Coordinates of N, CA, C and O in Angstrom, one line a residue:
X307 N 0.8 -1.2 0.0 CA 0.0 0.0 0.0 C 0.9 1.2 0.0 O 1.8 1.3 0.8
X308 N 0.7 2.1 -0.9 CA 1.5 3.3 -1.1 C 0.6 4.5 -0.8 O -0.5 4.6 -1.3
X309 N 1.0 5.4 0.1 CA 0.2 6.6 0.5 C 1.1 7.8 0.1 O 2.3 7.7 0.1
X310 N 0.4 8.9 -0.1 CA 1.1 10.1 -0.3 C 0.8 11.0 0.9 O -0.3 11.3 1.2
X311 N 1.9 11.4 1.6 CA 1.7 12.3 2.7 C 2.6 13.5 2.5 O 3.8 13.4 2.3
X312 N 2.0 14.6 2.6 CA 2.8 15.9 2.5 C 3.7 15.9 1.4 O 4.9 16.3 1.5
X313 N 3.3 15.5 0.2 CA 4.1 15.6 -1.0 C 5.1 14.5 -1.1 O 5.9 14.5 -2.0
X314 N 5.2 13.5 -0.2 CA 6.1 12.4 -0.2 C 5.4 11.1 -0.3 O 4.3 10.9 0.2
X315 N 6.0 10.2 -1.1 CA 5.4 8.8 -1.2 C 6.0 8.0 -0.1 O 7.2 7.9 0.0
X316 N 5.2 7.3 0.7 CA 5.8 6.5 1.8 C 5.2 5.1 1.6 O 4.0 4.9 1.4
X317 N 6.0 4.1 1.7 CA 5.5 2.7 1.6 C 5.0 2.3 2.9 O 5.6 2.6 4.0
X318 N 3.9 1.6 3.0 CA 3.4 1.1 4.3 C 2.7 2.2 5.1 O 2.3 3.2 4.5
X319 N 2.6 2.0 6.3 CA 1.9 2.9 7.2 C 2.9 4.0 7.7 O 4.1 3.8 7.9
X320 N 2.4 5.2 7.9 CA 3.2 6.2 8.5 C 3.2 6.0 10.0 O 2.4 5.2 10.5
X321 N 4.1 6.7 10.7 CA 4.2 6.5 12.1 C 2.9 6.7 12.9 O 2.5 5.9 13.7
X322 N 2.2 7.8 12.5 CA 0.9 8.1 13.2 C -0.1 7.0 13.0 O -0.8 6.6 13.9
X323 N -0.2 6.5 11.8 CA -1.2 5.5 11.4 C -0.9 4.2 12.1 O -1.8 3.6 12.7
X324 N 0.3 3.8 12.2 CA 0.7 2.6 12.8 C 0.4 2.7 14.3 O -0.1 1.7 14.9
X325 N 0.7 3.8 14.9 CA 0.4 4.0 16.3 C -1.1 3.9 16.6 O -1.5 3.2 17.6
X326 N -1.9 4.5 15.8 CA -3.3 4.4 16.0 C -3.9 3.0 15.7 O -4.6 2.5 16.5
X327 N -3.4 2.4 14.7 CA -3.9 1.1 14.3 C -3.5 0.0 15.3 O -4.3 -0.8 15.6
X328 N -2.3 0.1 15.8 CA -1.8 -1.0 16.6 C -1.8 -0.6 18.1 O -1.3 -1.3 18.9
X329 N -2.2 0.6 18.4 CA -2.2 1.0 19.8 C -0.9 1.3 20.4 O -0.7 1.3 21.6
X330 N 0.0 1.7 19.6 CA 1.4 2.1 20.1 C 1.4 3.5 20.5 O 0.7 4.4 19.9
X331 N 2.3 3.8 21.5 CA 2.4 5.2 21.9 C 3.8 5.7 21.4 O 4.7 4.9 21.3
X332 N 3.9 7.0 21.3 CA 5.2 7.5 20.9 C 6.1 7.5 22.1 O 5.7 7.8 23.2
X333 N 7.3 7.1 21.9 CA 8.3 6.9 23.0 C 9.1 8.2 23.1 O 9.7 8.7 22.1
X334 N 9.2 8.7 24.4 CA 10.0 9.9 24.6 C 11.4 9.4 24.8 O 11.8 8.6 25.6
X335 N 12.4 9.9 24.0 CA 13.8 9.5 24.0 C 14.5 9.9 25.3 O 15.5 9.3 25.6
X336 N 14.1 11.0 26.0 CA 14.9 11.4 27.1 C 15.0 10.4 28.2 O 16.1 10.2 28.8
X337 N 13.9 9.8 28.7 CA 14.0 8.7 29.7 C 14.9 7.6 29.2 O 15.7 7.0 30.0
X338 N 14.9 7.2 28.0 CA 15.7 6.1 27.5 C 17.2 6.5 27.5 O 18.0 5.7 27.9
X339 N 17.5 7.8 27.2 CA 18.8 8.3 27.3 C 19.3 8.2 28.8 O 20.4 7.8 29.1
X340 N 18.5 8.6 29.7 CA 18.8 8.5 31.1 C 19.0 7.1 31.6 O 20.0 6.8 32.3
X341 N 18.2 6.2 31.1 CA 18.4 4.7 31.5 C 19.7 4.2 30.9 O 20.5 3.6 31.6
X342 N 20.0 4.6 29.6 CA 21.2 4.2 29.0 C 22.4 4.7 29.7 O 23.4 4.0 29.9
X343 N 22.4 6.0 30.1 CA 23.5 6.7 30.8 C 23.7 6.0 32.2 O 24.8 5.7 32.6
X344 N 22.6 5.7 32.8 CA 22.7 5.0 34.1 C 23.3 3.7 34.0 O 24.2 3.3 34.8
X345 N 22.9 2.9 33.0 CA 23.4 1.6 32.8 C 24.9 1.7 32.4 O 25.7 0.9 32.9
X346 N 25.3 2.6 31.6 CA 26.7 2.8 31.2 C 27.5 3.1 32.4 O 28.6 2.6 32.5
X347 N 27.0 4.1 33.2 CA 27.8 4.4 34.4 C 28.0 3.2 35.3 O 29.1 3.0 35.8
X348 N 26.9 2.4 35.5 CA 27.0 1.2 36.3 C 28.1 0.2 35.8 O 28.9 -0.3 36.5
X349 N 28.1 0.0 34.5 CA 29.1 -0.9 33.9 C 30.5 -0.3 34.0 O 31.4 -1.1 34.4
X350 N 30.7 0.9 33.8 CA 32.0 1.5 33.9 C 32.5 1.5 35.3 O 33.6 1.1 35.6
X351 N 31.6 1.8 36.3 CA 32.0 1.8 37.7 C 32.3 0.4 38.1 O 33.3 0.1 38.9
X352 N 31.6 -0.6 37.7 CA 31.9 -2.0 38.0 C 33.2 -2.5 37.5 O 34.0 -3.1 38.2
X353 N 33.5 -2.1 36.3 CA 34.8 -2.5 35.7 C 35.9 -1.8 36.4 O 37.0 -2.4 36.7
X354 N 35.8 -0.5 36.7 CA 36.8 0.3 37.4 C 37.1 -0.3 38.8 O 38.2 -0.5 39.2
X355 N 36.0 -0.7 39.5 CA 36.2 -1.3 40.9 C 36.9 -2.6 40.8 O 37.7 -3.0 41.6
X356 N 36.6 -3.4 39.8 CA 37.2 -4.7 39.6 C 38.7 -4.5 39.3 O 39.6 -5.3 39.8
X357 N 39.0 -3.6 38.4 CA 40.4 -3.3 38.1 C 41.2 -2.8 39.3 O 42.3 -3.2 39.5
X358 N 40.5 -1.9 40.1 CA 41.2 -1.4 41.3 C 41.5 -2.5 42.2 O 42.6 -2.6 42.8
X359 N 40.5 -3.4 42.4 CA 40.7 -4.5 43.3 C 41.9 -5.4 42.8 O 42.7 -5.9 43.6
X360 N 41.9 -5.6 41.5 CA 43.0 -6.5 41.0 C 44.3 -5.8 41.2 O 45.3 -6.4 41.5
X361 N 44.4 -4.4 41.0 CA 45.7 -3.7 41.2 C 46.1 -3.8 42.7 O 47.3 -4.0 43.0
X362 N 45.1 -3.7 43.6 CA 45.5 -3.8 45.0 C 46.0 -5.2 45.3 O 47.0 -5.3 46.0
X363 N 45.3 -6.2 44.8 CA 45.8 -7.6 45.0 C 47.2 -7.7 44.4 O 48.1 -8.3 45.0
X364 N 47.4 -7.2 43.2 CA 48.7 -7.3 42.6 C 49.8 -6.5 43.4 O 50.9 -7.0 43.6
X365 N 49.5 -5.3 43.9 CA 50.4 -4.6 44.7 C 50.8 -5.3 46.0 O 52.0 -5.4 46.3
X366 N 49.8 -5.9 46.6 CA 50.0 -6.6 47.9 C 50.9 -7.9 47.6 O 51.9 -8.2 48.3
X367 N 50.6 -8.6 46.5 CA 51.4 -9.7 46.1 C 52.8 -9.3 45.7 O 53.7 -10.0 46.0
X368 N 52.9 -8.2 45.0 CA 54.3 -7.8 44.6 C 55.1 -7.4 45.8 O 56.3 -7.8 45.9
X369 N 54.5 -6.7 46.8 CA 55.2 -6.3 48.0 C 55.7 -7.5 48.8 O 56.8 -7.6 49.2
X370 N 54.8 -8.4 48.9 CA 55.1 -9.7 49.7 C 56.2 -10.5 48.9 O 57.1 -11.0 49.6
X371 N 56.1 -10.6 47.6 CA 57.1 -11.3 46.9 C 58.4 -10.6 46.9 O 59.5 -11.2 47.1
X372 N 58.4 -9.3 46.9 CA 59.7 -8.5 47.0 C 60.3 -8.7 48.4 O 61.5 -8.9 48.5
X373 N 59.5 -8.7 49.4 CA 60.0 -9.0 50.8 C 60.6 -10.4 50.9 O 61.7 -10.6 51.4
X374 N 59.8 -11.4 50.3 CA 60.3 -12.8 50.4 C 61.6 -12.9 49.6 O 62.5 -13.6 50.1
X375 N 61.8 -12.2 48.5 CA 63.0 -12.3 47.7 C 64.1 -11.6 48.3 O 65.3 -12.1 48.3
X376 N 63.9 -10.4 48.9 CA 65.0 -9.6 49.3 C 65.3 -9.7 50.8 O 66.5 -9.6 51.2
X377 N 64.3 -10.0 51.6 CA 64.5 -9.8 53.1 C 64.3 -11.1 53.9 O 64.9 -11.3 55.0
X378 N 63.4 -12.0 53.4 CA 63.0 -13.1 54.2 C 64.1 -14.1 54.6 O 64.1 -14.8 55.6
X379 N 65.2 -14.2 53.7 CA 66.2 -15.1 54.0 C 66.9 -14.8 55.4 O 67.3 -15.7 56.1
X380 N 67.0 -13.6 55.7 CA 67.6 -13.2 57.0 C 66.5 -12.8 58.0 O 66.6 -13.3 59.2
X381 N 65.5 -12.0 57.7 CA 64.5 -11.6 58.6 C 63.4 -12.5 58.8 O 62.6 -12.3 59.7
X382 N 63.3 -13.6 58.0 CA 62.2 -14.5 58.1 C 60.9 -14.0 57.4 O 60.8 -12.8 57.2
X383 N 60.0 -15.0 57.1 CA 58.8 -14.6 56.4 C 57.9 -13.6 57.2 O 57.3 -12.8 56.6
X384 N 58.0 -13.8 58.5 CA 57.2 -12.9 59.3 C 57.9 -11.7 59.8 O 57.4 -10.8 60.5
X385 N 59.2 -11.5 59.4 CA 60.0 -10.4 59.7 C 60.5 -10.3 61.2 O 61.0 -9.3 61.7
X386 N 60.6 -11.5 61.8 CA 61.0 -11.5 63.2 C 62.5 -11.8 63.4 O 63.0 -11.9 64.5
X387 N 63.2 -11.8 62.3 CA 64.7 -12.0 62.4 C 65.1 -13.5 62.5 O 66.2 -13.8 63.0
X388 N 64.2 -14.4 62.1 CA 64.4 -15.8 62.3 C 64.5 -16.5 60.9 O 64.1 -17.7 60.8
X389 N 65.1 -15.9 59.9 CA 65.2 -16.5 58.6 C 66.3 -17.6 58.6 O 67.1 -17.7 59.6
X390 N 66.4 -18.4 57.6 CA 67.3 -19.5 57.5 C 68.8 -19.0 57.5 O 69.7 -19.8 58.0
X391 N 69.1 -17.8 57.1 CA 70.5 -17.3 57.1 C 70.8 -16.7 58.4 O 72.0 -16.5 58.7
X392 N 69.9 -16.3 59.2 CA 70.1 -15.6 60.4 C 71.1 -16.2 61.3 O 71.9 -15.5 62.0
X393 N 71.2 -17.5 61.5 CA 72.1 -18.1 62.4 C 73.6 -18.0 61.9 O 74.5 -18.1 62.8
X394 N 73.8 -17.8 60.7 CA 75.2 -17.7 60.2 C 75.7 -16.2 60.2 O 76.9 -16.0 59.9
X395 N 74.9 -15.3 60.7 CA 75.3 -13.9 60.7 C 76.0 -13.6 62.1 O 75.6 -14.2 63.1
X396 N 76.9 -12.6 62.1 CA 77.6 -12.3 63.4 C 76.6 -11.6 64.3 O 76.5 -11.9 65.5
X397 N 75.8 -10.7 63.8 CA 74.7 -10.0 64.6 C 73.4 -10.5 64.1 O 73.2 -10.6 62.9
X398 N 72.5 -10.8 65.0 CA 71.1 -11.3 64.5 C 70.4 -10.2 63.8 O 70.5 -9.0 64.1
X399 N 69.7 -10.5 62.8 CA 68.9 -9.5 62.0 C 67.8 -8.9 62.9 O 67.4 -9.5 63.9
X400 N 67.5 -7.7 62.6 CA 66.5 -6.9 63.4 C 65.2 -7.6 63.3 O 64.8 -8.0 62.2
X401 N 64.4 -7.6 64.4 CA 63.0 -8.0 64.4 C 62.2 -6.9 63.8 O 62.0 -5.9 64.4
X402 N 61.8 -7.0 62.5 CA 61.1 -5.9 61.8 C 59.7 -5.7 62.4 O 59.1 -4.7 62.0
X403 N 59.2 -6.6 63.2 CA 57.8 -6.4 63.7 C 57.8 -5.4 64.9 O 56.7 -5.0 65.3
X404 N 59.0 -5.1 65.4 CA 59.0 -4.2 66.6 C 59.6 -2.8 66.3 O 60.0 -2.1 67.2
X405 N 59.7 -2.5 65.0 CA 60.3 -1.2 64.7 C 59.5 0.0 65.3 O 60.1 0.9 65.8
X406 N 58.2 -0.1 65.1 CA 57.4 1.0 65.7 C 57.4 1.0 67.2 O 57.5 2.1 67.8
X407 N 57.3 -0.1 67.8 CA 57.4 -0.3 69.3 C 58.7 0.3 69.8 O 58.7 1.0 70.8
X408 N 59.8 0.0 69.2 CA 61.1 0.5 69.6 C 61.3 1.9 69.3 O 62.3 2.5 69.8
X409 N 60.4 2.5 68.6 CA 60.5 4.0 68.2 C 59.4 4.8 68.8 O 58.8 5.6 68.1
X410 N 59.0 4.4 70.0 CA 57.9 5.1 70.7 C 56.6 5.2 69.9 O 55.9 6.2 69.9
X411 N 56.3 4.1 69.2 CA 55.0 4.0 68.5 C 55.0 4.6 67.1 O 53.9 4.7 66.4
X412 N 56.1 5.1 66.7 CA 56.2 5.8 65.3 C 57.0 4.9 64.4 O 58.1 4.5 64.7
X413 N 56.4 4.6 63.2 CA 57.1 3.8 62.3 C 58.2 4.6 61.6 O 58.0 5.7 61.0
X414 N 59.5 4.2 61.7 CA 60.7 5.0 61.3 C 60.9 4.9 59.8 O 61.9 4.2 59.3
X415 N 60.1 5.5 59.0 CA 60.2 5.4 57.5 C 61.6 5.9 57.0 O 62.2 5.2 56.2
X416 N 62.0 7.1 57.4 CA 63.2 7.6 56.9 C 64.4 6.8 57.2 O 65.3 6.5 56.4
X417 N 64.5 6.4 58.5 CA 65.6 5.6 58.9 C 65.6 4.2 58.2 O 66.7 3.8 57.8
X418 N 64.4 3.6 58.1 CA 64.3 2.3 57.4 C 64.8 2.5 55.9 O 65.5 1.6 55.4
X419 N 64.3 3.6 55.3 CA 64.7 3.8 53.9 C 66.3 3.9 53.8 O 66.9 3.2 52.9
X420 N 66.9 4.6 54.7 CA 68.4 4.7 54.7 C 69.1 3.4 54.9 O 70.0 3.1 54.2
X421 N 68.5 2.6 55.7 CA 69.1 1.3 56.0 C 69.0 0.3 54.8 O 69.9 -0.3 54.4
X422 N 67.8 0.3 54.2 CA 67.5 -0.6 53.1 C 68.3 -0.1 51.9 O 69.0 -0.9 51.2
X423 N 68.3 1.2 51.6 CA 69.0 1.7 50.4 C 70.5 1.5 50.6 O 71.2 0.9 49.7
X424 N 71.1 1.9 51.7 CA 72.4 1.6 52.1 C 73.5 2.3 51.3 O 74.7 2.2 51.6
X425 N 73.1 3.1 50.3 CA 74.1 3.8 49.5 C 74.7 5.0 50.3 O 75.8 5.4 50.1
X426 N 74.0 5.6 51.2 CA 74.5 6.6 52.1 C 74.8 5.9 53.4 O 74.0 5.1 54.0
X427 N 76.0 6.0 53.9 CA 76.5 5.3 55.1 C 75.7 5.7 56.3 O 75.4 6.8 56.6
X428 N 75.2 4.6 57.0 CA 74.4 4.8 58.2 C 75.3 4.4 59.3 O 75.6 3.2 59.6
X429 N 75.9 5.4 60.0 CA 76.9 5.2 61.0 C 76.4 4.4 62.2 O 77.1 3.6 62.8
X430 N 75.2 4.7 62.6 CA 74.6 4.0 63.8 C 74.4 2.5 63.5 O 74.5 1.7 64.4
X431 N 74.2 2.1 62.3 CA 74.0 0.7 61.9 C 75.3 -0.1 62.2 O 75.2 -1.3 62.3
X432 N 76.4 0.5 62.2 CA 77.6 -0.2 62.4 C 78.1 -0.9 61.2 O 77.7 -0.5 60.1
X433 N 78.9 -1.9 61.3 CA 79.4 -2.6 60.1 C 78.2 -3.3 59.5 O 77.3 -3.7 60.1
X434 N 78.2 -3.4 58.2 CA 77.0 -3.7 57.4 C 77.2 -5.1 56.9 O 78.0 -5.4 55.9
X435 N 76.4 -6.0 57.4 CA 76.2 -7.4 56.8 C 75.1 -7.4 55.8 O 75.0 -8.2 54.9
X436 N 74.1 -6.5 56.0 CA 73.0 -6.4 55.1 C 73.4 -5.9 53.7 O 74.2 -4.9 53.6
X437 N 72.8 -6.5 52.7 CA 73.2 -6.0 51.3 C 72.8 -4.6 51.1 O 71.8 -4.1 51.7
X438 N 73.5 -3.9 50.3 CA 73.1 -2.5 49.9 C 72.1 -2.6 48.8 O 72.5 -2.7 47.6
X439 N 70.8 -2.6 49.1 CA 69.8 -2.9 48.2 C 69.7 -1.8 47.1 O 69.3 -2.0 46.0
X440 N 70.0 -0.5 47.5 CA 70.0 0.5 46.5 C 70.9 0.2 45.3 O 70.5 0.4 44.1
X441 N 72.1 -0.3 45.6 CA 73.0 -0.6 44.5 C 72.5 -1.9 43.8 O 72.6 -1.9 42.5
X442 N 72.1 -2.9 44.5 CA 71.6 -4.1 43.9 C 70.4 -3.8 43.0 O 70.4 -4.3 41.8
X443 N 69.5 -3.0 43.4 CA 68.3 -2.7 42.6 C 68.7 -1.9 41.4 O 68.2 -2.1 40.2
X444 N 69.6 -1.0 41.5 CA 70.1 -0.2 40.4 C 70.8 -1.0 39.4 O 70.5 -0.9 38.2
X445 N 71.7 -1.9 39.8 CA 72.3 -2.8 38.8 C 71.3 -3.8 38.1 O 71.5 -4.0 36.9
X446 N 70.3 -4.2 38.9 CA 69.3 -5.1 38.3 C 68.5 -4.4 37.2 O 68.2 -5.0 36.1
X447 N 68.1 -3.2 37.5 CA 67.3 -2.4 36.5 C 68.2 -2.1 35.3 O 67.7 -2.2 34.2
X448 N 69.4 -1.7 35.5 CA 70.3 -1.4 34.4 C 70.6 -2.6 33.5 O 70.7 -2.5 32.3
X449 N 70.6 -3.8 34.1 CA 70.9 -5.0 33.3 C 69.7 -5.4 32.5 O 69.8 -5.9 31.4
X450 N 68.5 -5.0 32.9 CA 67.3 -5.4 32.2 C 66.9 -4.3 31.2 O 66.2 -4.6 30.2
X451 N 67.2 -3.1 31.4 CA 66.8 -2.0 30.5 C 68.0 -1.3 29.9 O 69.1 -1.2 30.5
X452 N 67.8 -0.9 28.7 CA 68.9 -0.2 27.9 C 69.2 1.2 28.5 O 68.2 1.9 28.9
X453 N 70.4 1.5 28.7 CA 70.8 2.8 29.2 C 70.4 3.9 28.2 O 70.3 5.1 28.6
X454 N 70.2 3.6 27.0 CA 69.8 4.6 26.0 C 68.4 5.2 26.3 O 68.1 6.3 25.9
X455 N 67.6 4.4 26.9 CA 66.2 4.8 27.1 C 65.9 5.3 28.6 O 64.8 5.6 28.9
X456 N 66.9 5.3 29.4 CA 66.7 5.5 30.8 C 67.6 6.6 31.3 O 68.8 6.5 31.3
X457 N 67.0 7.7 31.9 CA 67.8 8.7 32.5 C 68.2 8.3 33.9 O 67.6 7.4 34.5
X458 N 69.1 9.0 34.5 CA 69.5 8.7 35.9 C 68.4 9.0 36.8 O 68.2 8.2 37.8
X459 N 67.6 10.0 36.5 CA 66.5 10.3 37.4 C 65.4 9.2 37.4 O 64.8 8.9 38.4
X460 N 65.1 8.7 36.2 CA 64.2 7.6 36.1 C 64.7 6.3 36.8 O 63.9 5.7 37.5
X461 N 66.0 6.0 36.7 CA 66.6 4.9 37.3 C 66.4 5.1 38.9 O 66.0 4.1 39.6
X462 N 66.8 6.2 39.4 CA 66.7 6.5 40.8 C 65.2 6.4 41.3 O 64.9 5.9 42.4
X463 N 64.3 6.8 40.4 CA 62.9 6.7 40.8 C 62.4 5.3 40.9 O 61.7 4.9 41.8
X464 N 62.8 4.4 40.0 CA 62.5 3.0 40.0 C 63.0 2.3 41.2 O 62.4 1.5 41.9
X465 N 64.3 2.7 41.6 CA 64.9 2.1 42.8 C 64.1 2.6 44.0 O 63.8 1.8 44.9
X466 N 63.8 3.8 44.1 CA 63.0 4.4 45.2 C 61.7 3.7 45.4 O 61.3 3.4 46.5
X467 N 61.0 3.4 44.3 CA 59.7 2.7 44.3 C 59.9 1.4 44.9 O 59.1 0.9 45.8
X468 N 60.9 0.6 44.5 CA 61.1 -0.7 45.0 C 61.3 -0.7 46.5 O 60.8 -1.5 47.3
X469 N 62.1 0.3 47.0 CA 62.4 0.4 48.4 C 61.2 0.8 49.2 O 60.9 0.2 50.2
X470 N 60.4 1.7 48.6 CA 59.2 2.2 49.3 C 58.1 1.0 49.4 O 57.4 1.0 50.3
X471 N 58.1 0.2 48.4 CA 57.2 -1.0 48.4 C 57.6 -1.9 49.6 O 56.7 -2.4 50.3
X472 N 58.9 -2.1 49.8 CA 59.3 -2.9 50.9 C 59.0 -2.3 52.2 O 58.5 -2.9 53.1
X473 N 59.2 -1.0 52.3 CA 58.9 -0.2 53.6 C 57.4 -0.3 53.9 O 57.0 -0.6 55.0
X474 N 56.6 -0.2 52.9 CA 55.1 -0.3 53.1 C 54.7 -1.7 53.6 O 53.9 -1.8 54.5
X475 N 55.3 -2.7 53.0 CA 55.0 -4.0 53.4 C 55.5 -4.2 54.9 O 54.8 -4.8 55.7
X476 N 56.7 -3.8 55.2 CA 57.2 -3.9 56.5 C 56.3 -3.2 57.5 O 56.1 -3.7 58.7
X477 N 55.7 -2.1 57.1 CA 54.8 -1.4 58.0 C 53.6 -2.2 58.4 O 53.0 -2.1 59.5
X478 N 53.2 -3.2 57.5 CA 52.1 -4.0 57.8 C 52.4 -5.1 58.8 O 51.5 -5.8 59.3
X479 N 53.7 -5.4 59.0 CA 54.1 -6.4 59.9 C 54.2 -6.0 61.4 O 54.5 -6.8 62.3
X480 N 54.0 -4.7 61.6 CA 54.2 -4.2 63.0 C 53.3 -4.7 64.0 O 52.1 -4.8 63.8
X481 N 53.9 -5.0 65.2 CA 53.1 -5.5 66.3 C 52.5 -4.2 67.0 O 53.1 -3.2 67.0
X482 N 51.4 -4.4 67.6 CA 50.8 -3.3 68.4 C 51.2 -3.2 69.8 O 51.5 -4.1 70.5

């Protein structure tokens, strides 16, 4: 059936005729847009929360793995200074769970950073059996990455991040 409406030929029913004939109502697009925006926001928020949770899990696992790799052989998995290598050392390793307690309830971030990094001499620490992790991390990164693409500032930043990850993990081991 061909109809002529307002100077145009239209095949089939026009919108108004179909609505009257079949009892259809005209749909207002604004509420549909709001529903679509709400649904889109929900999906994006759900994905973002899942990714954030995965990153937190990854960060926690990375920190624990870094501690296990770098510190646990001397300080033990729980940080109490009872690692398998501890008995062979002249001085027993520090019990990392008591750092805050031994510092009047304040976690000694700056001091711990200096001890772990080790590139700046820490005179109070005495002779050093503990590895100089700042140098070890620097050499490890340089071995994996080309010097052509890395400035000294970027290298120092990457080393700093690894040390801070360790410090953050050690802060979770503190006894109350």
